[in-house]
PDB file of N, CA and C in Angstrom:
ATOM      1  N   MET R   1     157.217  45.654  38.714  1.00 48.00           N
ATOM      2  CA  MET R   1     158.413  45.576  39.510  1.00 48.00           C
ATOM      3  C   MET R   1     159.095  44.237  39.285  1.00 48.00           C
ATOM      4  N   GLU R   2     160.375  44.247  39.204  1.00 51.00           N
ATOM      5  CA  GLU R   2     161.138  43.003  39.143  1.00 51.00           C
ATOM      6  C   GLU R   2     161.812  42.770  40.485  1.00 51.00           C
ATOM      7  N   PHE R   3     161.782  41.540  40.947  1.00 52.00           N
ATOM      8  CA  PHE R   3     162.379  41.174  42.216  1.00 52.00           C
ATOM      9  C   PHE R   3     163.248  39.954  42.023  1.00 52.00           C
ATOM     10  N   SER R   4     164.220  39.822  42.839  1.00 58.00           N
ATOM     11  CA  SER R   4     165.024  38.604  42.837  1.00 58.00           C
ATOM     12  C   SER R   4     164.345  37.576  43.738  1.00 58.00           C
ATOM     13  N   ASP R   5     164.941  36.412  43.832  1.00 62.00           N
ATOM     14  CA  ASP R   5     164.414  35.376  44.719  1.00 62.00           C
ATOM     15  C   ASP R   5     164.546  35.755  46.190  1.00 62.00           C
ATOM     16  N   ALA R   6     165.268  36.824  46.492  1.00 62.00           N
ATOM     17  CA  ALA R   6     165.537  37.200  47.883  1.00 62.00           C
ATOM     18  C   ALA R   6     164.267  37.447  48.689  1.00 62.00           C
ATOM     19  N   LEU R   7     163.185  37.861  48.067  1.00 65.00           N
ATOM     20  CA  LEU R   7     161.951  38.134  48.807  1.00 65.00           C
ATOM     21  C   LEU R   7     160.972  36.963  48.822  1.00 65.00           C
ATOM     22  N   LEU R   8     161.361  35.852  48.251  1.00 69.00           N
ATOM     23  CA  LEU R   8     160.476  34.691  48.275  1.00 69.00           C
ATOM     24  C   LEU R   8     160.527  34.041  49.651  1.00 69.00           C
ATOM     25  N   PRO R   9     159.388  33.612  50.149  1.00 71.00           N
ATOM     26  CA  PRO R   9     159.332  33.096  51.524  1.00 71.00           C
ATOM     27  C   PRO R   9     160.292  31.968  51.837  1.00 71.00           C
ATOM     28  N   TYR R  10     160.657  31.125  50.874  1.00 74.00           N
ATOM     29  CA  TYR R  10     161.560  30.017  51.206  1.00 74.00           C
ATOM     30  C   TYR R  10     162.970  30.491  51.541  1.00 74.00           C
ATOM     31  N   GLU R  11     163.259  31.767  51.350  1.00 78.00           N
ATOM     32  CA  GLU R  11     164.564  32.327  51.693  1.00 78.00           C
ATOM     33  C   GLU R  11     164.652  32.719  53.176  1.00 78.00           C
ATOM     34  N   TYR R  12     163.553  32.578  53.921  1.00 85.00           N
ATOM     35  CA  TYR R  12     163.490  33.017  55.311  1.00 85.00           C
ATOM     36  C   TYR R  12     163.062  31.863  56.213  1.00 85.00           C
ATOM     37  N   ASP R  13     163.509  31.885  57.458  1.00 87.00           N
ATOM     38  CA  ASP R  13     163.103  30.905  58.456  1.00 87.00           C
ATOM     39  C   ASP R  13     162.054  31.568  59.357  1.00 87.00           C
ATOM     40  N   PHE R  14     160.793  31.359  59.038  1.00 84.00           N
ATOM     41  CA  PHE R  14     159.714  32.044  59.751  1.00 84.00           C
ATOM     42  C   PHE R  14     159.462  31.507  61.149  1.00 84.00           C
ATOM     43  N   THR R  15     160.219  30.508  61.568  1.00 88.00           N
ATOM     44  CA  THR R  15     160.115  30.053  62.957  1.00 88.00           C
ATOM     45  C   THR R  15     160.910  30.971  63.885  1.00 88.00           C
ATOM     46  N   GLN R  16     161.725  31.839  63.319  1.00 89.00           N
ATOM     47  CA  GLN R  16     162.558  32.777  64.084  1.00 89.00           C
ATOM     48  C   GLN R  16     161.991  34.190  63.963  1.00 89.00           C
ATOM     49  N   ALA R  17     161.727  34.837  65.096  1.00 87.00           N
ATOM     50  CA  ALA R  17     161.170  36.199  65.086  1.00 87.00           C
ATOM     51  C   ALA R  17     162.069  37.162  64.320  1.00 87.00           C
ATOM     52  N   SER R  18     163.366  36.990  64.419  1.00 90.00           N
ATOM     53  CA  SER R  18     164.287  37.892  63.715  1.00 90.00           C
ATOM     54  C   SER R  18     164.164  37.738  62.198  1.00 90.00           C
ATOM     55  N   GLU R  19     163.860  36.527  61.739  1.00 87.00           N
ATOM     56  CA  GLU R  19     163.683  36.303  60.302  1.00 87.00           C
ATOM     57  C   GLU R  19     162.370  36.908  59.809  1.00 87.00           C
ATOM     58  N   VAL R  20     161.334  36.848  60.625  1.00 85.00           N
ATOM     59  CA  VAL R  20     160.066  37.490  60.274  1.00 85.00           C
ATOM     60  C   VAL R  20     160.292  38.991  60.133  1.00 85.00           C
ATOM     61  N   GLN R  21     161.001  39.577  61.081  1.00 86.00           N
ATOM     62  CA  GLN R  21     161.305  41.007  61.018  1.00 86.00           C
ATOM     63  C   GLN R  21     162.158  41.339  59.799  1.00 86.00           C
ATOM     64  N   ARG R  22     163.107  40.471  59.478  1.00 86.00           N
ATOM     65  CA  ARG R  22     163.955  40.698  58.300  1.00 86.00           C
ATOM     66  C   ARG R  22     163.118  40.671  57.023  1.00 86.00           C
ATOM     67  N   TYR R  23     162.196  39.698  56.922  1.00 84.00           N
ATOM     68  CA  TYR R  23     161.314  39.608  55.758  1.00 84.00           C
ATOM     69  C   TYR R  23     160.467  40.870  55.626  1.00 84.00           C
ATOM     70  N   LEU R  24     159.824  41.273  56.719  1.00 83.00           N
ATOM     71  CA  LEU R  24     158.976  42.468  56.675  1.00 83.00           C
ATOM     72  C   LEU R  24     159.790  43.700  56.308  1.00 83.00           C
ATOM     73  N   GLY R  25     160.999  43.818  56.847  1.00 82.00           N
ATOM     74  CA  GLY R  25     161.874  44.937  56.505  1.00 82.00           C
ATOM     75  C   GLY R  25     162.283  44.914  55.045  1.00 82.00           C
ATOM     76  N   ASP R  26     162.568  43.730  54.521  1.00 81.00           N
ATOM     77  CA  ASP R  26     162.941  43.606  53.115  1.00 81.00           C
ATOM     78  C   ASP R  26     161.782  43.992  52.202  1.00 81.00           C
ATOM     79  N   VAL R  27     160.572  43.557  52.554  1.00 79.00           N
ATOM     80  CA  VAL R  27     159.395  43.921  51.751  1.00 79.00           C
ATOM     81  C   VAL R  27     159.174  45.427  51.804  1.00 79.00           C
ATOM     82  N   ARG R  28     159.250  46.013  52.997  1.00 78.00           N
ATOM     83  CA  ARG R  28     159.069  47.468  53.124  1.00 78.00           C
ATOM     84  C   ARG R  28     160.124  48.240  52.336  1.00 78.00           C
ATOM     85  N   GLY R  29     161.321  47.676  52.219  1.00 78.00           N
ATOM     86  CA  GLY R  29     162.421  48.366  51.562  1.00 78.00           C
ATOM     87  C   GLY R  29     162.399  48.306  50.048  1.00 78.00           C
ATOM     88  N   CYS R  30     161.537  47.498  49.461  1.00 74.00           N
ATOM     89  CA  CYS R  30     161.512  47.413  48.001  1.00 74.00           C
ATOM     90  C   CYS R  30     160.544  48.437  47.431  1.00 74.00           C
ATOM     91  N   GLN R  31     160.757  48.737  46.162  1.00 71.00           N
ATOM     92  CA  GLN R  31     159.849  49.659  45.490  1.00 71.00           C
ATOM     93  C   GLN R  31     158.580  48.907  45.139  1.00 71.00           C
ATOM     94  N   GLY R  32     157.463  49.571  45.247  1.00 73.00           N
ATOM     95  CA  GLY R  32     156.214  48.915  44.913  1.00 73.00           C
ATOM     96  C   GLY R  32     155.036  49.823  45.161  1.00 73.00           C
ATOM     97  N   ASN R  33     153.875  49.279  44.999  1.00 72.00           N
ATOM     98  CA  ASN R  33     152.632  49.996  45.189  1.00 72.00           C
ATOM     99  C   ASN R  33     152.035  49.518  46.511  1.00 72.00           C
ATOM    100  N   PHE R  34     152.122  50.361  47.543  1.00 74.00           N
ATOM    101  CA  PHE R  34     151.673  49.988  48.876  1.00 74.00           C
ATOM    102  C   PHE R  34     150.458  50.796  49.283  1.00 74.00           C
ATOM    103  N   ARG R  35     149.559  50.182  50.008  1.00 76.00           N
ATOM    104  CA  ARG R  35     148.394  50.897  50.524  1.00 76.00           C
ATOM    105  C   ARG R  35     148.837  51.758  51.696  1.00 76.00           C
ATOM    106  N   GLU R  36     148.508  53.030  51.616  1.00 74.00           N
ATOM    107  CA  GLU R  36     148.878  53.977  52.667  1.00 74.00           C
ATOM    108  C   GLU R  36     148.183  53.626  53.980  1.00 74.00           C
ATOM    109  N   GLY R  37     148.874  53.775  55.082  1.00 76.00           N
ATOM    110  CA  GLY R  37     148.274  53.617  56.396  1.00 76.00           C
ATOM    111  C   GLY R  37     148.182  52.191  56.908  1.00 76.00           C
ATOM    112  N   VAL R  38     148.619  51.211  56.140  1.00 77.00           N
ATOM    113  CA  VAL R  38     148.582  49.823  56.592  1.00 77.00           C
ATOM    114  C   VAL R  38     149.938  49.488  57.202  1.00 77.00           C
ATOM    115  N   THR R  39     149.908  49.052  58.446  1.00 79.00           N
ATOM    116  CA  THR R  39     151.143  48.647  59.108  1.00 79.00           C
ATOM    117  C   THR R  39     151.151  47.131  59.253  1.00 79.00           C
ATOM    118  N   VAL R  40     152.330  46.575  59.246  1.00 81.00           N
ATOM    119  CA  VAL R  40     152.491  45.125  59.363  1.00 81.00           C
ATOM    120  C   VAL R  40     153.439  44.860  60.516  1.00 81.00           C
ATOM    121  N   SER R  41     153.043  43.928  61.372  1.00 79.00           N
ATOM    122  CA  SER R  41     153.909  43.566  62.489  1.00 79.00           C
ATOM    123  C   SER R  41     154.137  42.055  62.493  1.00 79.00           C
ATOM    124  N   GLU R  42     155.017  41.636  63.340  1.00 78.00           N
ATOM    125  CA  GLU R  42     155.454  40.248  63.411  1.00 78.00           C
ATOM    126  C   GLU R  42     154.302  39.255  63.597  1.00 78.00           C
ATOM    127  N   GLY R  43     153.268  39.624  64.348  1.00 82.00           N
ATOM    128  CA  GLY R  43     152.170  38.704  64.630  1.00 82.00           C
ATOM    129  C   GLY R  43     151.075  38.671  63.583  1.00 82.00           C
ATOM    130  N   ASP R  44     151.150  39.514  62.560  1.00 85.00           N
ATOM    131  CA  ASP R  44     150.114  39.560  61.530  1.00 85.00           C
ATOM    132  C   ASP R  44     150.180  38.347  60.614  1.00 85.00           C
ATOM    133  N   LYS R  45     149.053  38.048  59.997  1.00 86.00           N
ATOM    134  CA  LYS R  45     148.987  36.987  59.003  1.00 86.00           C
ATOM    135  C   LYS R  45     149.298  37.620  57.643  1.00 86.00           C
ATOM    136  N   VAL R  46     150.379  37.138  57.017  1.00 84.00           N
ATOM    137  CA  VAL R  46     150.844  37.703  55.755  1.00 84.00           C
ATOM    138  C   VAL R  46     150.763  36.637  54.673  1.00 84.00           C
ATOM    139  N   LEU R  47     150.248  37.027  53.517  1.00 87.00           N
ATOM    140  CA  LEU R  47     150.154  36.140  52.361  1.00 87.00           C
ATOM    141  C   LEU R  47     151.062  36.701  51.270  1.00 87.00           C
ATOM    142  N   THR R  48     151.933  35.864  50.722  1.00 84.00           N
ATOM    143  CA  THR R  48     152.807  36.277  49.627  1.00 84.00           C
ATOM    144  C   THR R  48     152.505  35.414  48.411  1.00 84.00           C
ATOM    145  N   LEU R  49     152.167  36.068  47.313  1.00 85.00           N
ATOM    146  CA  LEU R  49     151.941  35.383  46.044  1.00 85.00           C
ATOM    147  C   LEU R  49     153.083  35.759  45.112  1.00 85.00           C
ATOM    148  N   SER R  50     153.624  34.802  44.406  1.00 79.00           N
ATOM    149  CA  SER R  50     154.728  35.046  43.488  1.00 79.00           C
ATOM    150  C   SER R  50     154.424  34.377  42.165  1.00 79.00           C
ATOM    151  N   THR R  51     154.652  35.092  41.083  1.00 80.00           N
ATOM    152  CA  THR R  51     154.482  34.514  39.764  1.00 80.00           C
ATOM    153  C   THR R  51     155.582  35.006  38.849  1.00 80.00           C
ATOM    154  N   CYS R  52     156.000  34.166  37.952  1.00 77.00           N
ATOM    155  CA  CYS R  52     156.981  34.566  36.948  1.00 77.00           C
ATOM    156  C   CYS R  52     156.261  35.352  35.862  1.00 77.00           C
ATOM    157  N   TYR R  53     156.953  36.315  35.320  1.00 72.00           N
ATOM    158  CA  TYR R  53     156.432  37.014  34.161  1.00 72.00           C
ATOM    159  C   TYR R  53     157.610  37.369  33.272  1.00 72.00           C
ATOM    160  N   SER R  54     157.423  37.372  32.013  1.00 71.00           N
ATOM    161  CA  SER R  54     158.400  37.635  30.966  1.00 71.00           C
ATOM    162  C   SER R  54     159.206  36.377  30.690  1.00 71.00           C
ATOM    163  N   ASP R  55     160.140  36.505  29.807  1.00 73.00           N
ATOM    164  CA  ASP R  55     160.934  35.342  29.411  1.00 73.00           C
ATOM    165  C   ASP R  55     162.178  35.151  30.269  1.00 73.00           C
ATOM    166  N   LYS R  56     162.389  36.031  31.251  1.00 70.00           N
ATOM    167  CA  LYS R  56     163.540  35.902  32.145  1.00 70.00           C
ATOM    168  C   LYS R  56     163.126  35.099  33.380  1.00 70.00           C
ATOM    169  N   GLU R  57     163.907  34.099  33.713  1.00 68.00           N
ATOM    170  CA  GLU R  57     163.587  33.243  34.857  1.00 68.00           C
ATOM    171  C   GLU R  57     163.548  34.018  36.170  1.00 68.00           C
ATOM    172  N   GLU R  58     164.385  35.050  36.308  1.00 67.00           N
ATOM    173  CA  GLU R  58     164.470  35.799  37.564  1.00 67.00           C
ATOM    174  C   GLU R  58     163.451  36.933  37.673  1.00 67.00           C
ATOM    175  N   SER R  59     162.609  37.107  36.667  1.00 71.00           N
ATOM    176  CA  SER R  59     161.590  38.159  36.724  1.00 71.00           C
ATOM    177  C   SER R  59     160.353  37.648  37.438  1.00 71.00           C
ATOM    178  N   ARG R  60     159.998  38.312  38.514  1.00 73.00           N
ATOM    179  CA  ARG R  60     158.851  37.878  39.309  1.00 73.00           C
ATOM    180  C   ARG R  60     157.983  39.079  39.684  1.00 73.00           C
ATOM    181  N   LEU R  61     156.719  38.816  39.807  1.00 77.00           N
ATOM    182  CA  LEU R  61     155.782  39.780  40.355  1.00 77.00           C
ATOM    183  C   LEU R  61     155.367  39.237  41.707  1.00 77.00           C
ATOM    184  N   LEU R  62     155.547  40.038  42.762  1.00 78.00           N
ATOM    185  CA  LEU R  62     155.153  39.631  44.104  1.00 78.00           C
ATOM    186  C   LEU R  62     153.968  40.459  44.564  1.00 78.00           C
ATOM    187  N   ILE R  63     153.020  39.786  45.167  1.00 83.00           N
ATOM    188  CA  ILE R  63     151.897  40.445  45.827  1.00 83.00           C
ATOM    189  C   ILE R  63     151.948  40.006  47.277  1.00 83.00           C
ATOM    190  N   VAL R  64     152.078  40.972  48.170  1.00 83.00           N
ATOM    191  CA  VAL R  64     152.142  40.682  49.597  1.00 83.00           C
ATOM    192  C   VAL R  64     150.945  41.350  50.249  1.00 83.00           C
ATOM    193  N   ALA R  65     150.147  40.561  50.954  1.00 85.00           N
ATOM    194  CA  ALA R  65     148.936  41.073  51.596  1.00 85.00           C
ATOM    195  C   ALA R  65     148.963  40.734  53.076  1.00 85.00           C
ATOM    196  N   VAL R  66     148.310  41.566  53.865  1.00 85.00           N
ATOM    197  CA  VAL R  66     148.221  41.330  55.299  1.00 85.00           C
ATOM    198  C   VAL R  66     146.747  41.351  55.699  1.00 85.00           C
ATOM    199  N   LEU R  67     146.348  40.389  56.533  1.00 84.00           N
ATOM    200  CA  LEU R  67     144.971  40.312  57.016  1.00 84.00           C
ATOM    201  C   LEU R  67     144.810  41.302  58.151  1.00 84.00           C
ATOM    202  N   LYS R  68     143.884  42.224  58.001  1.00 76.00           N
ATOM    203  CA  LYS R  68     143.601  43.221  59.019  1.00 76.00           C
ATOM    204  C   LYS R  68     142.113  43.179  59.349  1.00 76.00           C
ATOM    205  N   GLU R  69     141.785  42.960  60.594  1.00 76.00           N
ATOM    206  CA  GLU R  69     140.386  42.933  61.034  1.00 76.00           C
ATOM    207  C   GLU R  69     139.825  44.343  61.046  1.00 76.00           C
ATOM    208  N   GLY R  70     138.627  44.493  60.520  1.00 71.00           N
ATOM    209  CA  GLY R  70     137.932  45.770  60.591  1.00 71.00           C
ATOM    210  C   GLY R  70     138.488  46.862  59.708  1.00 71.00           C
ATOM    211  N   LEU R  71     139.303  46.538  58.721  1.00 61.00           N
ATOM    212  CA  LEU R  71     139.886  47.537  57.840  1.00 61.00           C
ATOM    213  C   LEU R  71     138.833  47.956  56.821  1.00 61.00           C
ATOM    214  N   GLU R  72     138.606  49.241  56.731  1.00 64.00           N
ATOM    215  CA  GLU R  72     137.654  49.778  55.764  1.00 64.00           C
ATOM    216  C   GLU R  72     138.230  49.665  54.362  1.00 64.00           C
ATOM    217  N   THR R  73     137.403  49.276  53.396  1.00 62.00           N
ATOM    218  CA  THR R  73     137.843  49.219  52.007  1.00 62.00           C
ATOM    219  C   THR R  73     137.272  50.408  51.269  1.00 62.00           C
ATOM    220  N   GLU R  74     137.955  50.749  50.224  1.00 60.00           N
ATOM    221  CA  GLU R  74     137.504  51.906  49.427  1.00 60.00           C
ATOM    222  C   GLU R  74     136.493  51.518  48.402  1.00 60.00           C
TER     223      GLU R  74
END
């Protein structure tokens, strides 16, 4: 997947609840490979990893993970 800088955390003010909701909505709205049945809310701990790939500066791979207590793994 290619993403613009729009989903990088520095584009959001995480001290504002509305910005956290906007970030989560933006992540949910992009195409990607998501684990079924995992929900993310404003109070969850979210980790975003970003790396450049390819020769284009704007090409990024994002991995967004959420810490869930007691989640069964496959």
